[in-house]
Amino acid sequence: MIGEFFRILFAVLVFPGGLFAIALGLLLKGVERRLVARLQRRIGAPLLQPFYDLVKLMGKITFVPDLADTNVFLMTPLIGVASMSLAMAMLPIAGVYAPSPMLGDLLVLFYVISLPALSLMLAGSASGSPFGAIGFSREMALMLAYEGPILLVIVSVALHVGAASGRGPMFSLAEIVQYQIRHGPLILDWRMVPAALAYAAFIPANLGMPPFDIAEAETELLEGPLLEYTGASLGLLKLASAIKTVAIAGLGVALFFPNGPGGVLGVVAFAAKCLVIVGCLSVLKAAVGRMRIDQAVVFYLRWPVLFGVLSLAMVAIHV
Amino acid sequence: MTRTFDIPIGPLHVALEEPMYFKVGVEGETITALDLYAGHVHRGIEYLTAKRNIYQNMVLLEHVCSLCSNSHPETFAMTLEAIAGIEVPPRAHYLRMIADEIKRTASHMFNVAILAHIIGFDSLFMHVMQAREIMQDVKETIFGNRMDIAANIIGGVRYDLDATSIAFLLNQLDQLEPVLRDEIIPIYATNRSVLSRTKGIGHISRADCVDYGLMGPTARGSGLAYDVRQVAPYSAYGEIEFEAQSLPDGDVWSRAMVRLKEALSSIAILRECVRRLPPGPISAGPLPRIPAGEAIAKTEAPRGELVYYVTTDGTDVPARVRCRVPSYMNWEALKVMMKGGHVSDIPLIVNSIDPCVSCTER
């Protein structure tokens, strides 16, 4: 029992959560910045710039605005980082890491990964800034739009894996990964392709990247909920967003293509898959402008929902 | 639950290059009220002109605004030339037009680039700014400066083009034109990201444009084809054939497209000017004494009609210099354009009138 506790603690703080996720997340951010810069014919910041930024921010004073609710204002960045480290600890990496069953299944993970968005909303409303408030309402509208499709994706995968192994819906992520290692990745299953597409559409919205960087829109809302944050608090928010990049990419990998070698090579393979996802996001970022919130909501209620339902229906019929 | 609150856009805002304060009343994401507050960078330039002699004023007026920095001293010089009856040599007229069109191209491309930046399409922003750099190089090479080119003097211009600089200019135009015509304009005309954010946004009708006295590409985007270069040709614009660009829709997209097409037509005008460039002196030479009198002159600045009214009293210090800048009227139109709009469109609509705070608050 005590051993299990320390195992979970290690998973949250060191690997795959905590230190590992921070390092990988910041590196991915650096790659993204550099790649986007190259696509725009710029040189771009050094690959390690996010690390430098973080170190600098951590050494600075956090300024709490007069209108802000101090406790909530300072607490929300911590919630973001903590929930994301926990989410990382719940993500299996094929051949390398299997999460403790005590941490809960896919449905719990689904709620944990929505925590940073919630904390961002809280941050926006607690900051006392009208930009934060608008960012809050946009983040909420966007979340309501993309949470539905992602739930459809999760249920499709659970039903598919459950049916294939002759049981009910399988919400254990470790089992889903095990199934794919035995029967090949789900992305190669044509019934799961629409679900994978729906998940792909969910990634940029959840990470607040173009064309869905609506809640933080720099030229409209001056970063929205992040506007009033400074110093270490801002650093923590950036940190949460870096870990989130790994977690959201990692969940996609676990759901659809976890296969890879064991040991250190497995970690490298995982990082490489995340890198491919971030590379695609960077190309998207360089290729499109920002959507308006109403356009984004309509987009999510149309295509990802359609794809999610399609996968679900195909899985259900084959049952 | 309806909740209205005010959001402050400005005085310092990412999407505004200059300080201006918009108090926007919003209900959710919809704009319900708009108030403008100006005056943050008022420099009292009109007052200062009455403290300086005309030569110093040429320099001072160049600093009214960096994007129209050629139009201000040019128009001021035109009033003095009218008062003193100075004959500007033909070559100087053409050189003034060349300076004007170079500035116009760069100014329009700058505004259109900022549009891309505001909708979060930074790749397009970078692309247009890099293309604009071709024009910036022209300014730096021919005039020695990237923004304030100090081309005009009273009675003519201060620079001349020789065979080398003409070859350089034409070469740069050859580089810019295909990028503008084959890449940038088609992107703005067809890209979904751009169209979905700019089509039908910030609409103003032709009738409203007339009522508010709107100028320049802002009015031309609503089908009001009023271009000073055509209705009241100055310099040698009367000798050159070109079309005033206008589009009927009156939205953000139309105004951007008008600017892009004008930039393209400016390139054609530049080529024509270079081809027709007459020989002769570049200025009227030593100035006569400027007599007491008054005069008015107008030019087409990148943002629209720029009017100067000058009174002199026989000394070398003007008694009164008054300028009417296009941005001044265009600001008011924002209240029409923003009616019922979205919060996310505020910076876009503000940018679409190509506002010039330094012109407004001179």
XYZ file of C-alpha atoms in Angstrom:
681
model
C 0.000 0.000 0.000
C 2.747 2.399 1.028
C 4.773 1.195 -1.955
C 1.841 1.913 -4.237
C 1.545 5.392 -2.752
C 5.193 6.182 -3.458
C 4.881 4.727 -6.920
C 2.009 7.109 -7.654
C 3.869 10.015 -6.069
C 6.880 9.258 -8.270
C 4.615 9.075 -11.317
C 3.043 12.442 -10.523
C 6.258 14.259 -9.648
C 8.994 12.692 -11.777
C 7.936 10.321 -14.531
C 5.812 10.487 -16.606
C 4.243 13.467 -14.839
C 6.175 16.268 -13.149
C 9.750 16.715 -14.318
C 9.544 14.542 -17.438
C 6.340 16.154 -18.648
C 7.638 19.649 -17.910
C 10.858 19.037 -19.823
C 9.078 17.407 -22.760
C 6.288 19.993 -22.754
C 8.625 22.974 -22.771
C 10.744 21.355 -25.452
C 7.629 20.788 -27.566
C 6.710 24.459 -27.111
C 10.190 25.414 -28.231
C 9.928 23.179 -31.284
C 6.531 24.645 -32.094
C 7.814 28.219 -31.888
C 10.851 27.426 -33.971
C 8.888 25.519 -36.592
C 6.256 28.242 -36.920
C 9.023 30.823 -37.227
C 10.668 28.856 -40.025
C 7.341 28.496 -41.811
C 7.030 32.289 -41.645
C 10.555 32.844 -42.944
C 11.771 33.991 -39.551
C 14.711 32.620 -37.600
C 12.756 32.126 -34.409
C 13.695 31.856 -30.772
C 16.240 29.288 -29.546
C 14.819 25.831 -28.968
C 15.235 26.232 -25.224
C 13.557 29.646 -25.048
C 10.500 28.344 -23.107
C 12.904 27.102 -20.409
C 14.596 30.499 -20.203
C 11.213 32.219 -20.077
C 10.045 29.955 -17.294
C 13.165 30.434 -15.202
C 12.888 34.181 -15.608
C 9.190 34.278 -14.740
C 9.702 32.125 -11.672
C 12.139 34.657 -10.279
C 9.740 37.543 -10.620
C 7.233 38.976 -8.186
C 3.579 38.081 -8.658
C 1.418 41.143 -8.679
C -2.183 40.664 -7.552
C -4.565 43.305 -8.912
C -6.734 45.187 -6.410
C -9.947 43.912 -7.962
C -8.835 40.296 -7.927
C -9.873 37.648 -5.443
C -6.406 36.933 -4.058
C -6.911 33.321 -2.991
C -8.597 32.142 -6.161
C -6.241 34.227 -8.274
C -3.137 32.601 -6.794
C -4.641 29.135 -6.455
C -5.798 28.552 -10.020
C -2.346 28.257 -11.647
C -1.471 25.618 -9.033
C -4.629 23.676 -9.838
C -3.653 23.762 -13.485
C -0.163 22.362 -12.900
C -1.283 19.810 -10.327
C -4.147 18.465 -12.410
C -1.939 18.123 -15.460
C 0.793 16.285 -13.560
C -1.888 13.962 -12.246
C -3.252 13.473 -15.754
C 0.240 12.497 -16.930
C 0.469 9.937 -14.131
C -2.785 8.402 -15.406
C -1.532 8.038 -18.975
C 0.046 4.709 -19.848
C 3.071 4.693 -22.126
C 3.209 1.389 -23.943
C 6.039 -0.824 -22.749
C 7.304 1.825 -20.340
C 4.723 2.823 -17.839
C 1.376 1.500 -16.693
C -0.582 3.707 -14.306
C -1.755 2.396 -10.978
C -5.390 1.264 -11.222
C -5.977 3.286 -8.039
C -5.723 6.492 -10.101
C -8.943 5.785 -11.944
C -9.962 5.170 -15.513
C -10.520 7.076 -18.725
C -13.596 8.880 -17.417
C -11.684 10.275 -14.451
C -8.911 11.316 -16.798
C -11.495 13.044 -18.963
C -12.474 15.218 -16.015
C -8.896 15.815 -14.927
C -7.883 17.115 -18.344
C -10.743 19.589 -18.303
C -9.474 21.048 -15.027
C -6.897 23.427 -16.586
C -9.614 24.971 -18.751
C -11.751 25.350 -15.631
C -8.859 26.873 -13.721
C -8.271 29.255 -16.625
C -11.919 30.280 -16.436
C -11.642 30.776 -12.687
C -8.450 32.730 -13.245
C -10.185 34.940 -15.759
C -13.126 35.692 -13.545
C -11.008 36.108 -10.409
C -8.668 38.591 -12.039
C -11.326 41.297 -12.033
C -10.458 42.322 -15.567
C -13.181 42.638 -18.209
C -10.860 40.926 -20.678
C -10.570 38.042 -18.250
C -14.345 37.924 -18.016
C -14.768 37.766 -21.776
C -11.994 35.176 -21.966
C -13.891 33.228 -19.315
C -17.128 33.237 -21.276
C -15.332 32.283 -24.492
C -13.411 29.461 -22.836
C -16.667 28.159 -21.407
C -18.502 28.314 -24.734
C -15.602 26.568 -26.439
C -15.372 23.928 -23.736
C -19.073 23.159 -23.954
C -18.612 22.736 -27.678
C -15.577 20.428 -27.620
C -16.319 18.341 -24.515
C -19.263 16.651 -26.222
C -17.340 15.275 -29.199
C -14.425 14.168 -27.019
C -16.790 12.208 -24.804
C -18.167 10.516 -27.920
C -14.608 9.616 -28.901
C -13.853 8.148 -25.489
C -17.077 6.130 -25.444
C -16.454 4.843 -28.993
C -12.986 3.638 -28.059
C -14.233 2.084 -24.805
C -17.110 0.321 -26.537
C -14.913 -0.899 -29.369
C -12.201 -2.301 -27.120
C -14.776 -3.717 -24.726
C -16.731 -5.444 -27.484
C -13.590 -6.813 -29.133
C -12.431 -8.389 -25.878
C -15.923 -9.728 -25.254
C -16.775 -7.518 -22.325
C -18.764 -4.331 -21.665
C -17.370 -0.856 -22.299
C -13.687 -0.791 -21.370
C -12.777 2.484 -19.697
C -9.404 1.373 -18.355
C -6.748 3.151 -20.380
C -4.150 0.491 -19.500
C -6.444 -2.217 -20.931
C -7.061 -0.129 -24.054
C -3.309 0.156 -24.579
C -2.848 -3.580 -23.920
C -5.563 -4.373 -26.451
C -3.845 -2.270 -29.102
C -0.467 -3.869 -28.409
C -2.070 -7.256 -29.043
C -4.363 -6.328 -31.959
C -2.665 -3.347 -33.600
C -3.319 0.353 -33.132
C -6.897 1.606 -33.310
C -6.025 4.270 -35.855
C -5.606 1.479 -38.421
C -9.151 0.307 -37.711
C -11.395 2.073 -40.210
C -14.247 2.288 -37.711
C -12.024 4.316 -35.421
C -10.713 6.734 -38.049
C -13.590 9.242 -37.626
C -13.038 9.149 -33.859
C -9.333 9.853 -34.393
C -10.247 12.808 -36.609
C -12.621 14.122 -33.966
C -9.838 13.836 -31.401
C -7.457 15.654 -33.744
C -9.954 18.510 -33.985
C -10.225 18.593 -30.209
C -6.470 19.044 -29.633
C -6.003 22.666 -30.832
C -9.117 23.855 -28.982
C -8.059 22.262 -25.738
C -4.527 23.609 -26.064
C -5.768 27.058 -27.028
C -3.909 27.036 -30.324
C -4.919 28.631 -33.621
C -7.496 28.634 -35.055
C -9.060 28.136 -31.624
C -6.921 30.462 -29.496
C -10.112 32.420 -29.010
C -10.163 32.726 -25.233
C -6.646 34.128 -25.121
C -6.748 35.996 -28.423
C -3.817 38.340 -28.059
C -4.930 41.019 -30.485
C -8.509 40.999 -29.225
C -8.419 40.217 -25.527
C -4.739 40.746 -24.704
C -4.383 37.094 -23.622
C -7.772 37.200 -21.830
C -7.602 35.236 -18.574
C -3.794 35.461 -18.513
C -3.827 39.246 -18.797
C -3.471 40.099 -15.108
C -0.977 37.351 -14.300
C 2.655 38.145 -13.649
C 5.779 36.481 -12.347
C 5.663 33.021 -10.847
C 1.890 32.729 -11.260
C 2.174 33.382 -14.960
C 5.077 30.938 -15.044
C 2.862 28.274 -13.490
C 0.132 28.928 -16.053
C 2.692 28.541 -18.840
C 3.937 25.410 -17.139
C 0.429 23.966 -16.935
C -0.050 24.681 -20.610
C 3.266 22.978 -21.453
C 2.366 19.827 -19.505
C -1.082 19.934 -21.038
C 0.470 19.774 -24.497
C 2.127 16.491 -23.520
C -0.962 15.178 -21.758
C -3.378 15.892 -24.607
C -0.954 14.587 -27.226
C -0.199 11.616 -24.926
C -3.890 10.774 -24.530
C -4.257 10.787 -28.292
C -1.259 8.460 -28.552
C -2.650 6.151 -25.866
C -6.104 6.029 -27.448
C -5.109 5.505 -31.038
C -1.451 4.575 -31.523
C 0.339 3.509 -28.347
C 2.441 0.785 -29.973
C 6.168 1.110 -29.509
C 9.270 -0.542 -28.134
C 9.894 -0.919 -24.407
C 12.387 0.780 -22.126
C 14.201 3.978 -23.013
C 13.347 3.526 -26.683
C 9.685 3.516 -25.697
C 10.093 6.927 -24.091
C 11.830 8.177 -27.208
C 9.034 6.765 -29.375
C 6.435 8.478 -27.175
C 8.282 11.794 -27.407
C 8.570 11.373 -31.169
C 4.814 10.786 -31.499
C 4.129 13.900 -29.418
C 6.568 15.759 -31.647
C 4.678 14.709 -34.766
C 1.407 15.916 -33.244
C 2.968 19.247 -32.237
C 4.512 19.522 -35.703
C 1.060 19.184 -37.265
C -0.283 21.782 -34.817
C 2.522 24.167 -35.799
C 1.733 23.803 -39.483
C -1.913 24.476 -38.662
C -0.909 27.494 -36.595
C 1.076 28.905 -39.492
C -1.632 28.190 -42.024
C -4.777 29.674 -40.533
C -6.116 32.697 -38.726
C -8.239 32.761 -35.630
C -11.916 31.829 -35.737
C -14.594 33.832 -34.037
C -16.161 32.122 -31.026
C -19.509 31.588 -32.753
C -17.768 30.096 -35.799
C -15.709 27.790 -33.578
C -18.735 26.568 -31.642
C -20.596 25.843 -34.863
C -17.513 24.034 -36.182
C -17.331 21.774 -33.121
C -21.013 21.053 -33.059
C -20.843 20.043 -36.692
C -17.726 18.100 -37.708
C -16.265 16.514 -34.567
C -19.750 15.595 -33.328
C -20.529 14.079 -36.705
C -17.293 12.070 -36.697
C -17.775 11.011 -33.086
C -21.317 9.813 -33.750
C -20.142 8.053 -36.906
C -17.526 6.054 -35.023
C -19.909 5.335 -32.189
C -22.609 4.156 -34.565
C -20.238 1.875 -36.458
C -18.930 0.396 -33.219
C -22.453 -0.043 -31.873
C -23.697 -1.752 -35.047
C -20.764 -4.169 -35.078
C -21.613 -5.061 -31.495
C -28.995 36.593 -17.817
C -27.947 39.693 -19.644
C -25.033 41.518 -18.222
C -23.627 44.650 -19.728
C -20.227 45.936 -18.886
C -17.646 48.245 -20.330
C -14.418 46.979 -21.724
C -11.575 49.385 -22.230
C -9.881 49.059 -25.604
C -6.843 51.223 -25.231
C -5.298 53.680 -24.613
C -2.663 50.973 -24.865
C -3.774 47.911 -26.762
C -1.951 45.261 -28.734
C -3.979 45.941 -31.865
C -3.487 49.705 -31.776
C -0.166 51.107 -32.802
C -1.020 54.411 -31.222
C -2.925 55.420 -28.096
C -6.652 55.860 -28.440
C -9.252 54.939 -25.862
C -12.438 53.164 -26.856
C -14.961 52.604 -24.124
C -16.964 49.745 -25.519
C -20.188 48.725 -23.842
C -20.793 45.038 -24.401
C -23.573 42.633 -23.644
C -21.984 39.215 -23.718
C -20.075 39.353 -26.984
C -22.230 42.009 -28.648
C -21.297 45.663 -28.781
C -24.007 47.968 -27.473
C -22.229 51.290 -27.079
C -19.028 52.964 -28.170
C -17.321 56.058 -26.875
C -14.094 57.468 -28.194
C -11.608 59.387 -26.110
C -8.657 60.981 -27.815
C -5.939 63.386 -26.836
C -3.328 61.137 -25.251
C -0.584 62.198 -27.620
C -1.715 65.657 -28.621
C 1.416 67.624 -29.450
C 0.020 71.009 -30.386
C 1.687 70.959 -33.770
C -0.700 73.511 -35.276
C 0.262 75.886 -32.488
C 3.936 75.140 -32.950
C 3.728 75.994 -36.650
C 2.954 79.586 -35.664
C 6.231 79.661 -33.682
C 8.511 78.465 -36.464
C 9.444 79.733 -39.877
C 8.295 77.962 -43.010
C 11.507 75.939 -43.439
C 11.329 74.677 -39.896
C 7.663 73.936 -40.433
C 8.465 71.660 -43.344
C 10.457 69.532 -40.917
C 7.875 69.842 -38.167
C 4.963 68.826 -40.390
C 6.884 65.818 -41.632
C 6.584 64.607 -38.057
C 2.812 64.855 -37.823
C 2.494 61.259 -38.859
C 5.001 58.680 -39.979
C 2.768 56.929 -42.498
C 1.580 60.094 -44.236
C 4.869 61.866 -43.629
C 5.195 62.790 -47.285
C 1.690 64.176 -47.707
C 1.818 66.692 -44.857
C 4.854 68.737 -45.933
C 3.837 68.343 -49.569
C 0.412 69.856 -48.989
C 1.873 72.596 -46.808
C 4.388 73.437 -49.522
C 1.567 73.517 -52.065
C -0.276 76.195 -50.067
C 2.842 78.376 -49.854
C 3.507 77.894 -53.552
C -0.039 79.073 -54.202
C 0.350 82.132 -51.959
C 3.694 83.200 -53.394
C 2.914 82.093 -56.940
C 5.920 79.815 -57.117
C 6.117 77.752 -60.281
C 7.071 74.180 -59.441
C 9.104 72.664 -62.310
C 7.536 69.651 -64.078
C 10.298 67.284 -62.993
C 9.623 68.200 -59.378
C 5.930 67.413 -59.851
C 6.791 63.946 -61.047
C 9.312 63.397 -58.275
C 6.658 64.433 -55.740
C 4.278 61.889 -57.183
C 6.932 59.210 -57.017
C 7.551 59.948 -53.345
C 3.797 59.972 -52.726
C 3.151 56.639 -54.370
C 6.091 54.925 -52.702
C 4.724 56.012 -49.334
C 1.189 55.008 -50.295
C 2.189 51.496 -51.318
C 4.086 50.911 -48.092
C 1.319 52.431 -45.982
C -1.453 50.340 -47.522
C 0.556 47.150 -47.241
C 1.262 47.923 -43.604
C -2.436 48.335 -42.832
C -3.413 45.165 -44.643
C -0.654 43.258 -42.855
C -1.971 44.415 -39.488
C -5.392 43.073 -40.493
C -3.850 39.624 -40.851
C -2.147 40.005 -37.489
C -5.432 40.935 -35.809
C -7.246 37.875 -37.082
C -4.359 35.814 -35.733
C -3.035 34.905 -39.178
C 0.566 35.748 -38.413
C 2.040 33.924 -41.393
C 0.171 36.244 -43.722
C 1.209 39.215 -41.594
C 4.851 38.220 -41.943
C 4.458 37.624 -45.666
C 2.966 41.047 -46.358
C 5.458 42.792 -44.117
C 8.317 41.048 -45.894
C 6.913 42.173 -49.249
C 6.537 45.687 -47.867
C 10.213 45.573 -46.978
C 10.918 45.827 -50.735
C 9.313 49.270 -50.675
C 11.068 50.157 -47.436
C 14.357 49.401 -49.176
C 13.392 51.825 -51.925
C 12.775 54.564 -49.368
C 16.000 53.862 -47.565
C 18.060 53.756 -50.749
C 16.577 56.731 -52.570
C 15.678 59.012 -49.666
C 17.999 57.699 -46.962
C 15.270 56.989 -44.456
C 12.652 54.307 -43.915
C 9.706 56.424 -42.814
C 10.247 60.183 -42.841
C 11.677 60.613 -46.294
C 11.859 64.431 -46.384
C 11.333 64.530 -50.139
C 9.611 67.890 -50.366
C 10.862 71.433 -50.141
C 8.946 74.581 -50.891
C 9.029 74.935 -54.655
C 9.988 71.396 -55.484
C 11.776 68.402 -54.093
C 15.123 67.834 -52.489
C 16.051 64.595 -54.226
C 16.663 63.596 -57.800
C 16.608 60.291 -59.593
C 19.525 59.358 -61.811
C 19.784 56.346 -64.115
C 21.107 54.119 -61.321
C 18.362 54.943 -58.857
C 15.685 54.638 -61.530
C 17.008 51.195 -62.434
C 16.972 50.268 -58.751
C 13.425 51.560 -58.311
C 12.131 49.683 -61.343
C 13.886 46.536 -60.235
C 12.254 46.741 -56.805
C 8.867 47.320 -58.428
C 9.433 44.256 -60.598
C 10.033 42.289 -57.428
C 7.074 43.661 -55.514
C 4.438 43.586 -58.237
C 4.273 39.801 -58.788
C 4.216 39.163 -55.029
C 1.395 41.644 -54.575
C -0.589 40.665 -57.659
C -0.125 36.886 -57.664
C 0.257 36.077 -53.995
C -1.034 38.655 -51.568
C -4.172 39.827 -53.380
C -5.374 36.268 -54.196
C -4.795 35.253 -50.564
C -6.920 38.111 -49.272
C -9.513 37.471 -51.951
C -9.886 33.728 -51.438
C -8.434 32.525 -48.128
C -11.170 31.183 -45.891
C -9.550 32.392 -42.686
C -9.485 35.930 -44.021
C -12.909 35.863 -45.647
C -14.754 34.361 -42.682
C -13.442 37.079 -40.398
C -13.719 40.113 -42.672
C -16.679 39.620 -45.035
C -19.783 41.448 -43.889
C -18.041 42.811 -40.786
C -18.104 46.516 -39.903
C -20.549 47.464 -42.592
C -21.136 51.082 -43.536
C -23.370 52.193 -46.384
C -22.468 54.663 -49.088
C -25.090 57.099 -47.732
C -23.528 56.961 -44.268
C -20.117 57.555 -45.809
C -21.434 60.748 -47.355
C -23.149 61.816 -44.124
C -20.038 61.307 -42.058
C -17.765 62.812 -44.689
C -15.562 59.736 -44.832
C -12.385 59.832 -46.863
C -9.942 57.628 -48.637
C -10.043 53.842 -48.848
C -12.598 53.798 -46.014
C -15.127 55.600 -48.227
C -13.975 53.877 -51.404
C -14.675 50.537 -49.744
C -18.332 51.596 -49.673
C -18.465 52.507 -53.331
C -17.735 56.197 -52.878
C -15.046 56.564 -55.518
C -13.678 59.878 -54.313
C -9.958 60.191 -54.938
C -8.369 63.653 -54.821
C -5.837 62.529 -57.399
C -8.744 62.287 -59.839
C -11.342 64.833 -58.770
C -8.811 67.614 -58.184
C -5.531 66.517 -59.732
C -2.439 68.089 -58.188
C 1.206 67.700 -59.194
C 0.996 65.890 -62.520
C -1.727 63.381 -61.657
C -3.882 64.945 -64.370
C -1.429 63.725 -66.999
C -1.475 60.132 -65.879
C -4.235 57.638 -66.436
C -5.356 55.499 -63.557
C -8.591 54.369 -62.005
C -9.895 55.262 -58.569
C -10.363 51.909 -56.852
C -13.646 51.266 -55.178
C -15.723 48.317 -54.034
C -19.426 48.422 -53.204
C -19.783 46.217 -50.099
C -18.608 48.598 -47.385
C -17.200 45.916 -45.081
C -13.752 45.324 -43.616
C -12.830 43.080 -46.511
C -13.755 45.675 -49.153
C -11.638 48.326 -47.467
C -8.679 45.956 -47.340
C -9.112 44.984 -50.979
C -9.353 48.633 -52.016
C -6.016 49.239 -50.298
C -4.398 46.261 -51.965
C -5.644 47.279 -55.381
C -4.517 50.824 -54.778
C -1.080 49.566 -53.859
C -1.025 47.720 -57.155
C -2.206 50.784 -59.067
C 0.438 52.857 -57.265
C 3.068 50.573 -58.731
C 1.646 51.222 -62.201
C 1.626 54.971 -61.493
C 5.236 54.787 -60.317
C 6.275 53.081 -63.554
C 4.381 55.667 -65.572
C 5.985 58.531 -63.624
C 9.460 57.131 -64.192
C 8.711 56.677 -67.892
C 7.424 60.226 -68.303
C 9.922 61.861 -65.934
C 10.732 65.122 -67.714
C 14.205 66.654 -67.607
C 14.846 69.959 -65.918
C 15.394 71.413 -62.478
C 14.006 69.738 -59.398
C 13.010 72.906 -57.592
C 12.050 76.481 -58.249
C 15.349 77.713 -56.890
C 15.714 80.630 -54.420
C 12.381 81.459 -52.867
C 10.740 84.839 -53.309
C 9.422 86.620 -50.253
C 6.165 84.922 -49.216
C 3.549 87.710 -49.267
C 0.602 88.032 -46.935
C -2.223 85.836 -48.100
C -4.084 82.650 -47.606
C -4.380 79.452 -49.548
C -5.828 76.005 -49.368
C -4.443 72.837 -50.891
C -5.481 69.240 -50.828
C -3.823 65.975 -51.643
C -4.677 62.316 -51.432
C -2.789 60.997 -48.420
C -2.767 57.199 -47.979
C -5.766 57.589 -45.644
C -7.730 60.004 -47.809
C -8.115 63.670 -48.537
C -5.677 65.854 -46.651
C -6.485 69.574 -46.642
C -4.158 72.368 -45.569
C -5.209 75.918 -44.986
C -2.420 78.440 -44.438
C -2.507 82.163 -43.717
C 0.667 84.177 -44.019
C 1.312 87.745 -42.902
C 4.350 88.649 -44.989
C 6.875 87.277 -42.508
C 8.486 83.849 -42.785
C 6.351 82.596 -39.898
C 2.880 81.508 -40.992
C 0.041 83.178 -39.102
C -2.098 80.070 -39.088
C -1.694 76.555 -40.325
C -4.706 74.358 -40.168
C -4.899 70.829 -41.451
C -7.909 68.619 -41.879
C -6.852 65.021 -41.774
C -8.863 62.126 -43.220
C -8.662 60.060 -40.033
C -10.566 62.711 -38.107
C -13.826 62.025 -39.933
C -13.173 58.323 -40.221
C -13.060 57.867 -36.444
C -16.714 58.842 -36.085
C -17.748 56.197 -38.592
C -16.626 53.526 -36.129
C -19.858 54.082 -34.230
C -21.807 53.069 -37.328
C -19.508 50.205 -38.237
C -19.503 48.673 -34.774
C -23.257 48.716 -34.218
C -24.292 45.218 -33.246
C -20.825 43.810 -33.895
C -18.860 41.269 -31.923
C -16.196 42.025 -29.357
C -13.772 39.974 -31.416
C -14.295 42.327 -34.349
C -13.474 45.576 -32.515
C -9.745 45.689 -33.345
C -10.503 44.509 -36.867
C -13.011 47.291 -37.504
C -10.780 49.906 -35.906
C -7.919 48.813 -38.114
C -10.120 48.815 -41.208
C -10.388 52.609 -41.220
C -6.579 52.661 -41.111
C -6.754 55.064 -38.179
C -3.945 57.507 -37.707
C -3.878 58.824 -34.181
C -0.868 61.016 -34.783
C -2.665 62.703 -37.675
C -5.788 63.170 -35.566
C -3.921 64.471 -32.552
C -1.382 66.635 -34.234
